[in-house]
Tab-separated table of C-alpha atoms in Angstrom:
chain	number	residue	atom	x	y	z
A	22	MET	CA	105.765	100.204	92.316
A	23	GLN	CA	107.538	103.090	93.943
A	24	LYS	CA	111.320	103.118	93.718
A	25	ILE	CA	113.507	104.747	96.351
A	26	LEU	CA	114.752	107.908	94.628
A	27	SER	CA	116.481	111.149	95.542
A	28	SER	CA	114.384	114.132	96.616
A	29	ARG	CA	114.666	117.831	95.849
A	30	LEU	CA	116.248	118.430	99.235
A	31	GLY	CA	118.977	115.821	99.142
A	32	LEU	CA	119.512	112.093	99.300
A	33	SER	CA	118.035	110.227	102.201
A	34	CYS	CA	119.714	106.955	103.063
A	35	ARG	CA	116.480	105.144	102.406
A	36	ARG	CA	116.626	106.389	98.823
A	37	TRP	CA	120.227	106.019	97.722
A	38	LEU	CA	121.320	102.910	99.587
A	39	PRO	CA	119.391	100.466	97.372
A	40	LEU	CA	120.814	102.116	94.271
A	41	LEU	CA	124.442	102.230	95.398
A	42	ALA	CA	124.772	99.121	97.496
A	43	ALA	CA	122.162	96.639	96.356
A	44	GLY	CA	124.827	94.013	95.772
A	45	ALA	CA	127.074	94.771	98.717
A	46	LEU	CA	127.434	92.003	101.288
A	47	GLY	CA	126.783	92.959	104.873
A	48	LEU	CA	124.385	95.765	104.104
A	49	ALA	CA	121.103	94.465	105.420
A	50	GLY	CA	119.310	97.807	105.366
A	51	CYS	CA	119.421	101.437	106.237
A	52	ALA	CA	119.929	100.736	109.924
A	53	SER	CA	123.202	99.018	108.985
A	54	ARG	CA	124.544	102.146	107.357
A	55	ALA	CA	127.152	102.741	110.069
A	56	PRO	CA	128.394	101.580	113.477
A	57	LEU	CA	125.910	102.357	116.201
A	58	LEU	CA	128.468	103.343	118.814
A	59	PRO	CA	128.223	106.969	119.990
A	60	SER	CA	131.650	107.951	118.740
A	61	SER	CA	132.415	111.155	116.856
A	62	ASN	CA	134.896	109.150	114.799
A	63	SER	CA	132.240	106.860	113.289
A	64	LYS	CA	130.770	107.462	109.852
A	65	ASP	CA	127.408	107.960	111.494
A	66	GLY	CA	126.853	108.925	115.074
A	67	PRO	CA	126.586	111.997	117.263
A	68	GLU	CA	128.136	115.287	116.283
A	69	ALA	CA	131.391	116.401	117.901
A	70	VAL	CA	129.466	118.921	119.999
A	71	ILE	CA	126.209	117.598	121.431
A	72	PRO	CA	123.506	120.062	122.549
A	73	ALA	CA	122.973	120.177	126.290
A	74	ASN	CA	119.887	118.917	128.127
A	75	LEU	CA	118.695	116.540	125.427
A	76	GLN	CA	117.084	114.425	128.151
A	77	GLN	CA	114.658	117.315	128.649
A	78	VAL	CA	113.541	117.431	125.017
A	79	PRO	CA	109.751	116.811	125.176
A	80	ASP	CA	108.294	113.767	123.500
A	81	ALA	CA	106.367	114.155	120.264
A	82	LEU	CA	102.828	115.395	120.914
A	83	PRO	CA	100.383	113.089	119.116
A	84	GLN	CA	97.860	114.792	116.880
A	85	ILE	CA	95.630	113.491	114.121
A	86	GLU	CA	97.241	113.923	110.726
A	87	PRO	CA	95.435	112.520	107.668
A	88	ILE	CA	97.053	109.563	105.928
A	89	ARG	CA	97.306	109.726	102.159
A	90	LYS	CA	97.788	106.629	100.053
A	91	GLY	CA	100.400	108.186	97.802
A	92	GLY	CA	103.829	109.640	98.478
A	93	PRO	CA	105.697	107.927	101.321
A	94	ASN	CA	102.862	105.428	101.757
A	95	LYS	CA	103.182	103.859	98.310
A	96	PRO	CA	104.597	100.320	98.023
A	97	TYR	CA	108.349	100.338	97.478
A	98	GLU	CA	111.283	97.974	97.126
A	99	VAL	CA	114.676	97.942	98.853
A	100	LEU	CA	117.399	95.331	98.316
A	101	GLY	CA	114.945	93.031	96.599
A	102	GLN	CA	112.419	93.213	99.441
A	103	ARG	CA	108.974	94.667	98.751
A	104	TYR	CA	107.325	96.788	101.438
A	105	GLU	CA	103.648	97.780	101.528
A	106	PRO	CA	103.009	100.641	103.951
A	107	ILE	CA	99.765	100.671	105.910
A	108	THR	CA	97.401	103.341	104.593
A	109	ILE	CA	94.641	103.219	107.227
A	110	ASP	CA	94.377	104.196	110.865
A	111	ALA	CA	95.102	100.815	112.440
A	112	PRO	CA	96.741	99.671	115.685
A	113	LEU	CA	100.177	98.100	115.408
A	114	SER	CA	102.251	96.446	118.141
A	115	GLU	CA	105.693	94.917	117.613
A	116	ARG	CA	108.670	93.617	119.541
A	117	GLY	CA	112.116	93.634	118.029
A	118	LEU	CA	115.367	95.547	117.836
A	119	ALA	CA	115.731	99.307	117.632
A	120	SER	CA	118.641	101.184	116.088
A	121	TRP	CA	119.307	104.892	115.570
A	122	TYR	CA	120.755	107.240	112.980
A	123	GLY	CA	122.635	110.467	113.442
A	124	LYS	CA	124.918	113.089	111.964
A	125	LYS	CA	125.340	111.458	108.550
A	126	PHE	CA	121.705	112.184	107.767
A	127	HIS	CA	121.123	115.225	109.952
A	128	GLY	CA	119.703	117.983	107.737
A	129	ARG	CA	118.793	115.678	104.854
A	130	SER	CA	115.382	114.803	103.517
A	131	THR	CA	113.324	112.041	105.102
A	132	SER	CA	110.857	109.889	103.196
A	133	SER	CA	108.084	112.300	104.194
A	134	GLY	CA	109.949	115.206	102.603
A	135	GLU	CA	110.658	116.759	105.993
A	136	ILE	CA	114.213	117.517	107.050
A	137	TYR	CA	115.755	114.997	109.431
A	138	ASN	CA	116.678	116.485	112.795
A	139	MET	CA	118.621	114.006	114.904
A	140	TYR	CA	117.744	116.025	118.026
A	141	ALA	CA	113.975	115.880	117.475
A	142	MET	CA	111.713	113.070	118.668
A	143	THR	CA	111.220	111.244	115.365
A	144	ALA	CA	111.769	107.764	113.961
A	145	ALA	CA	111.676	105.619	110.831
A	146	HIS	CA	109.522	102.532	110.312
A	147	PRO	CA	109.276	100.404	107.157
A	148	THR	CA	105.466	100.134	106.951
A	149	MET	CA	103.733	102.308	109.562
A	150	PRO	CA	101.662	105.100	107.966
A	151	ILE	CA	103.529	108.368	107.469
A	152	PRO	CA	102.812	110.405	109.476
A	153	SER	CA	102.098	108.394	112.625
A	154	TYR	CA	102.887	108.583	116.313
A	155	ALA	CA	104.276	105.657	118.257
A	156	ARG	CA	105.153	104.696	121.811
A	157	VAL	CA	108.541	102.993	122.119
A	158	ARG	CA	109.526	101.251	125.358
A	159	ASN	CA	112.847	99.824	126.494
A	160	PRO	CA	111.800	96.829	128.635
A	161	ALA	CA	115.281	96.569	130.185
A	162	ASN	CA	114.884	99.845	132.073
A	163	GLY	CA	111.192	100.716	131.704
A	164	ARG	CA	111.913	103.958	129.857
A	165	GLU	CA	109.336	105.045	127.303
A	166	VAL	CA	109.193	107.754	124.622
A	167	LEU	CA	106.705	109.043	122.060
A	168	VAL	CA	108.019	109.662	118.550
A	169	ARG	CA	106.630	110.866	115.250
A	170	ILE	CA	107.147	108.466	112.337
A	171	ASN	CA	108.260	110.508	109.324
A	172	ASP	CA	110.799	108.267	107.577
A	173	ARG	CA	111.272	104.771	106.149
A	174	GLY	CA	113.621	102.093	107.496
A	175	PRO	CA	115.318	100.152	108.965
A	176	PHE	CA	115.611	97.522	106.262
A	177	HIS	CA	116.782	94.609	108.406
A	178	SER	CA	114.743	91.528	109.254
A	179	SER	CA	115.173	91.802	113.031
A	180	ARG	CA	115.001	95.591	113.418
A	181	ILE	CA	111.621	97.249	113.688
A	182	ILE	CA	112.421	100.943	114.172
A	183	ASP	CA	115.190	103.458	113.529
A	184	LEU	CA	115.192	106.217	116.163
A	185	SER	CA	116.543	109.735	116.188
A	186	TYR	CA	119.618	110.333	118.342
A	187	THR	CA	117.607	112.031	121.096
A	188	ALA	CA	114.955	109.318	121.198
A	189	ALA	CA	117.679	106.685	121.510
A	190	LEU	CA	119.408	108.734	124.208
A	191	LYS	CA	116.240	109.012	126.282
A	192	LEU	CA	115.714	105.252	126.010
A	193	ASP	CA	119.390	104.595	126.812
A	194	ILE	CA	120.058	102.545	123.689
A	195	LEU	CA	122.912	104.518	122.126
A	196	ARG	CA	125.382	101.686	122.672
A	197	GLY	CA	123.871	99.511	119.971
A	198	VAL	CA	120.757	97.745	118.716
A	199	THR	CA	118.442	97.058	121.631
A	200	PRO	CA	115.191	95.124	122.148
A	201	VAL	CA	112.171	97.414	122.361
A	202	GLU	CA	108.392	97.291	122.369
A	203	LEU	CA	106.562	99.432	119.805
A	204	GLU	CA	102.937	100.537	119.682
A	205	ARG	CA	101.261	102.858	117.185
A	206	ILE	CA	98.937	105.480	118.704
A	207	THR	CA	95.563	105.416	116.942
A	208	TYR	CA	93.266	108.315	116.122
A	209	GLU	CA	90.803	107.255	118.810
A	210	GLU	CA	93.551	107.250	121.452
A	211	ILE	CA	94.476	110.769	120.349
A	212	ARG	CA	90.878	112.010	120.304
A	213	SER	CA	90.115	110.648	123.751
A	214	GLY	CA	93.491	111.448	125.303
A	215	ALA	CA	93.933	107.762	126.194
A	216	TRP	CA	97.523	107.875	124.909
A	217	GLN	CA	98.379	109.882	128.047
A	218	ARG	CA	97.413	107.144	130.486
A	219	GLY	CA	100.350	106.133	132.628
A	220	ARG	CA	102.153	109.411	131.901
A	221	GLY	CA	100.973	111.314	134.963
A	222	GLU	CA	97.923	112.780	133.198
A	223	GLU	CA	94.568	112.692	134.959
A	224	LEU	CA	91.797	112.208	132.460
A	225	GLY	CA	89.032	111.623	134.971
A	226	PRO	CA	86.440	108.841	134.844
A	227	VAL	CA	85.162	107.774	131.479
A	228	ASP	CA	81.443	107.368	130.899
A	229	PRO	CA	80.201	104.067	129.462
A	230	PRO	CA	79.954	104.255	125.652
A	231	VAL	CA	76.816	105.848	124.247
A	232	PHE	CA	75.471	104.295	121.063
A	233	ALA	CA	73.720	106.021	118.197
A	234	ALA	CA	71.239	104.138	116.069
A	235	ALA	CA	69.536	105.250	112.862
A	236	PRO	CA	67.639	108.407	113.894
A	237	PRO	CA	63.876	108.623	113.834
A	238	ALA	CA	62.357	111.355	111.690
A	239	GLY	CA	62.674	114.797	113.203
A	240	SER	CA	64.986	113.687	115.998
A	241	ALA	CA	67.890	116.014	115.215
A	242	GLU	CA	67.972	119.120	117.406
A	243	PRO	CA	71.079	121.150	116.600
A	244	GLU	CA	72.015	124.093	118.759
A	245	SER	CA	73.515	126.108	115.907
A	246	ILE	CA	73.468	124.084	112.676
A	247	ALA	CA	70.573	122.749	110.628
A	248	SER	CA	70.085	119.001	110.963
A	249	MET	CA	70.868	116.600	108.152
A	250	THR	CA	68.996	113.523	106.993
A	251	ALA	CA	71.656	110.825	106.540
A	252	ALA	CA	71.147	107.694	108.609
A	253	ALA	CA	73.786	107.267	111.329
A	254	PRO	CA	75.627	104.008	111.911
A	255	VAL	CA	76.309	102.663	115.380
A	256	VAL	CA	79.186	104.597	116.979
A	257	THR	CA	80.791	104.836	120.396
A	258	LEU	CA	80.919	108.211	122.059
A	259	PRO	CA	83.967	109.127	124.169
A	260	ARG	CA	83.551	111.602	126.976
A	261	HIS	CA	87.025	113.103	127.045
A	262	ALA	CA	88.939	114.898	124.321
A	263	ALA	CA	92.693	115.303	124.190
A	264	PRO	CA	94.134	118.696	125.160
A	265	GLY	CA	94.648	121.144	122.312
A	266	PHE	CA	92.595	123.257	119.938
A	267	TRP	CA	89.418	121.873	118.371
A	268	VAL	CA	87.079	123.144	115.666
A	269	GLN	CA	83.471	122.845	116.806
A	270	MET	CA	80.866	122.299	114.098
A	271	GLY	CA	77.864	122.328	116.365
A	272	ALA	CA	76.375	121.252	119.684
A	273	TYR	CA	73.278	119.066	119.822
A	274	SER	CA	70.868	118.087	122.579
A	275	LYS	CA	70.484	114.656	120.969
A	276	LEU	CA	73.260	112.396	119.737
A	277	ASP	CA	71.390	111.640	116.519
A	278	GLY	CA	71.709	115.219	115.344
A	279	ALA	CA	75.467	115.311	115.893
A	280	GLU	CA	75.933	111.972	114.182
A	281	GLN	CA	73.832	112.966	111.183
A	282	PHE	CA	75.924	116.044	110.576
A	283	ARG	CA	79.133	114.100	111.141
A	284	GLN	CA	78.079	111.772	108.329
A	285	LYS	CA	77.412	114.780	106.115
A	286	LEU	CA	80.891	116.140	106.771
A	287	LEU	CA	82.458	112.747	106.063
A	288	GLN	CA	80.953	112.941	102.575
A	289	GLU	CA	81.768	116.559	101.777
A	290	LEU	CA	85.039	117.185	103.640
A	291	ASP	CA	87.060	114.007	103.216
A	292	TRP	CA	90.233	115.714	104.485
A	293	MET	CA	88.530	116.217	107.838
A	294	ALA	CA	87.267	112.636	108.192
A	295	PRO	CA	89.965	111.333	110.564
A	296	LEU	CA	89.682	114.440	112.752
A	297	LEU	CA	85.951	114.275	113.515
A	298	ALA	CA	84.507	113.071	116.815
A	299	VAL	CA	81.412	113.596	118.920
A	300	PHE	CA	81.890	114.291	122.637
A	301	LYS	CA	79.316	114.298	125.404
A	302	ASP	CA	79.571	117.474	127.461
A	303	GLY	CA	76.889	117.806	130.108
A	304	GLY	CA	73.574	117.699	128.287
A	305	LEU	CA	75.096	118.407	124.865
A	306	HIS	CA	76.799	116.349	122.183
A	307	ARG	CA	79.539	118.414	120.586
A	308	LEU	CA	80.748	117.656	117.065
A	309	GLN	CA	84.395	118.693	116.894
A	310	ALA	CA	87.478	118.159	114.750
A	311	GLY	CA	90.968	117.949	116.164
A	312	PRO	CA	93.065	118.175	118.126
A	313	TYR	CA	95.270	120.844	116.550
A	314	SER	CA	98.552	121.807	118.198
A	315	SER	CA	98.012	125.560	117.780
A	316	ARG	CA	95.107	127.978	117.641
A	317	GLU	CA	96.295	129.176	114.225
A	318	ASP	CA	96.136	125.635	112.782
A	319	ALA	CA	92.596	125.272	114.120
A	320	ARG	CA	91.618	128.697	112.776
A	321	GLN	CA	92.841	127.770	109.306
A	322	ALA	CA	90.819	124.537	109.439
A	323	ALA	CA	87.726	126.499	110.478
A	324	GLU	CA	88.305	128.832	107.532
A	325	ARG	CA	88.464	125.865	105.138
A	326	VAL	CA	85.146	124.644	106.521
A	327	LYS	CA	83.633	128.093	106.008
A	328	LEU	CA	84.788	128.270	102.407
A	329	ALA	CA	83.554	124.754	101.619
A	330	LEU	CA	80.181	124.784	103.386
A	331	ASN	CA	79.468	128.484	103.967
A	332	MET	CA	79.145	127.947	107.712
A	333	ASN	CA	80.972	129.296	110.713
A	334	ALA	CA	82.898	126.900	112.933
A	335	LEU	CA	84.083	127.798	116.424
A	336	VAL	CA	87.672	127.276	117.645
A	337	VAL	CA	87.751	125.996	121.219
A	338	GLU	CA	90.623	125.051	123.489
A	339	ARG	CA	90.648	121.961	125.699
A	340	ARG	CA	93.159	121.915	128.540
């Protein structure tokens, strides 16, 4: 069982609180670490000088990041309560109270090992996979934000998420714990761009799902890559891909060919498994991995593919 310990970069609240205050009355978890009023005189809160235009800070941009079973996703214990983080790409919806944390932990290490930035669009959750992306909505005013989950907490029975200062500001919940609705964004929603629905993004009509069955012999017809022989399971085929940079492995006239090679990659490049998808584009079925937030990230992924399989992969941009 993982214990909450200090990191190389400093002590995160989620690591030292159980060790220092396990027996203290009134400490129900990390979200209870300080008053939640936005006062510069509180032990935790905003800094004396707040950056301007925080309302204009863009939401986190969801992208597929592989989930590993170790590190911040190992089971752990806080104040006698055992937590078992989710280690698969699974939907999660919750309703409960949200809190926020600020200057006391600004610049310190999060559970993911990243540095906490109270002005970024991040949050802590006790069991959601790290990293993950989540939609948080304040039903009292209809405001909604997208955050990246990179930390653990809050450790309180009624609180479901601990937000950064800016995320709480944009939701208008700085005055205290507030009821919210929480939804994890899945890989498929990221691949298809469905996470953007309702946010002013036009994705266009979506074709009915296309299904791939086990391919007959000789059915694969790759445009640029030799076909493989693994049998393909039934899969749905989205038409639209999220904006960003994608690594294209090949384009096929028949879905079977794309699915066969996708299965091959799943076996040989396990790190790429959550990134892979097949998209219908005109008369072709494109096998791509992504989305990546920058062309350089996609280029590096294409280079890893080249080194592993001795094949060239093409970096493409979807707008």
